[in-house]
Short mmCIF file of C-alpha atoms in Angstrom, two decimals:
data_model
loop_
_atom_site.label_atom_id
_atom_site.label_comp_id
_atom_site.label_asym_id
_atom_site.label_seq_id
_atom_site.Cartn_x
_atom_site.Cartn_y
_atom_site.Cartn_z
CA UNK A 213 56.38 67.55 98.34
CA UNK A 214 54.56 64.25 98.98
CA UNK A 215 56.11 61.47 101.05
CA UNK A 216 58.53 61.50 103.93
CA UNK A 217 62.04 62.83 104.21
CA UNK A 218 64.78 61.14 102.20
CA UNK A 219 67.55 62.37 104.55
CA UNK A 220 69.69 63.52 101.64
CA UNK A 221 69.98 60.02 100.23
CA UNK A 222 68.13 60.69 97.00
CA UNK A 223 64.96 58.68 96.63
CA UNK A 224 63.57 56.90 99.70
CA UNK A 225 62.49 53.95 97.52
CA UNK A 226 62.18 52.72 93.96
CA UNK A 227 59.05 50.84 92.96
CA UNK A 228 59.03 48.21 90.25
CA UNK A 229 55.86 46.67 88.90
CA UNK A 230 56.02 42.91 88.38
CA UNK A 231 53.70 40.13 87.24
CA UNK A 232 51.37 38.48 89.75
CA UNK A 233 53.03 35.64 91.66
CA UNK A 234 56.62 36.86 91.12
CA UNK A 235 57.41 39.15 94.08
CA UNK A 236 58.19 36.32 96.52
CA UNK A 237 60.78 34.87 94.13
CA UNK A 238 62.34 38.28 93.60
CA UNK A 239 62.60 38.66 97.37
CA UNK A 240 64.23 35.22 97.70
CA UNK A 241 66.83 36.22 95.07
CA UNK A 242 67.85 39.38 96.95
CA UNK A 243 67.88 37.56 100.27
CA UNK A 244 69.85 34.50 99.12
CA UNK A 245 72.36 36.03 96.70
CA UNK A 246 72.88 39.47 98.22
CA UNK A 247 72.07 38.76 101.86
CA UNK A 248 69.50 41.56 101.90
CA UNK A 249 66.73 41.80 104.46
CA UNK A 250 63.40 41.32 102.69
CA UNK A 251 59.85 41.95 103.86
CA UNK A 252 57.21 39.80 102.19
CA UNK A 253 54.01 41.74 101.76
CA UNK A 254 50.70 40.63 100.30
CA UNK A 255 51.37 40.85 96.55
CA UNK A 256 54.67 42.69 96.99
CA UNK A 257 58.08 42.55 98.63
CA UNK A 258 60.42 45.16 100.04
CA UNK A 259 64.20 44.78 99.74
CA UNK A 260 65.61 46.81 102.62
CA UNK A 261 68.84 48.81 102.58
CA UNK A 262 70.86 49.85 105.66
CA UNK A 263 70.13 53.49 104.80
CA UNK A 264 66.38 53.12 105.33
CA UNK A 265 65.84 53.10 101.57
CA UNK A 266 64.26 50.12 99.84
CA UNK A 267 63.30 48.54 96.54
CA UNK A 268 59.59 47.75 96.31
CA UNK A 269 58.41 45.05 93.91
CA UNK A 270 54.63 45.30 93.56
CA UNK A 271 52.57 42.74 91.66
CA UNK A 272 50.12 44.32 89.23
CA UNK A 273 47.52 43.05 86.79
CA UNK A 274 48.05 46.04 84.50
CA UNK A 275 50.34 46.29 81.49
CA UNK A 276 54.07 46.35 82.28
CA UNK A 277 56.14 48.02 79.54
CA UNK A 278 59.22 46.32 78.12
CA UNK A 279 62.56 46.96 79.84
CA UNK A 280 63.89 50.39 78.82
CA UNK A 281 67.53 50.00 79.98
CA UNK A 282 67.10 51.89 83.27
CA UNK A 283 69.11 50.66 86.26
CA UNK A 284 69.68 51.21 89.96
CA UNK A 285 73.12 51.12 91.63
CA UNK A 286 73.20 49.21 94.92
CA UNK A 287 76.18 49.49 97.25
CA UNK A 288 76.79 46.13 98.88
CA UNK A 289 78.60 45.61 102.16
CA UNK A 290 78.60 47.11 105.62
CA UNK A 291 78.22 50.85 105.31
CA UNK A 292 79.53 51.62 108.78
CA UNK A 293 82.89 49.86 108.17
CA UNK A 294 83.18 49.90 104.38
CA UNK A 295 83.66 46.10 104.51
CA UNK A 296 82.70 44.43 101.23
CA UNK A 297 84.32 41.04 102.00
CA UNK A 298 81.02 39.19 102.44
CA UNK A 299 79.43 40.58 99.28
CA UNK A 300 78.34 37.89 96.82
CA UNK A 301 79.78 35.01 98.90
CA UNK A 302 76.67 32.90 98.35
CA UNK A 303 76.78 33.53 94.59
CA UNK A 304 80.23 31.89 94.40
CA UNK A 305 79.33 28.75 96.40
#
């Protein structure tokens, strides 16, 4: 099987293709509204999860199909304590 271990957490990452020039804004959204750690890469951004998993938004010049109703569930809060009290606080300001 290609890639590294997922440590029983399902997929190690999910990659989304996005239009050129949009990955930085996507990263700012996750950082500001969800408090996620984000790595800005050249033409991409990684939204990091506490589990070692991440969402990767990669800018591409190729065709991007229309949204097909797929989704990803993200658990928000502090995994080690189960504390969700700080989730979305910035969104309500």
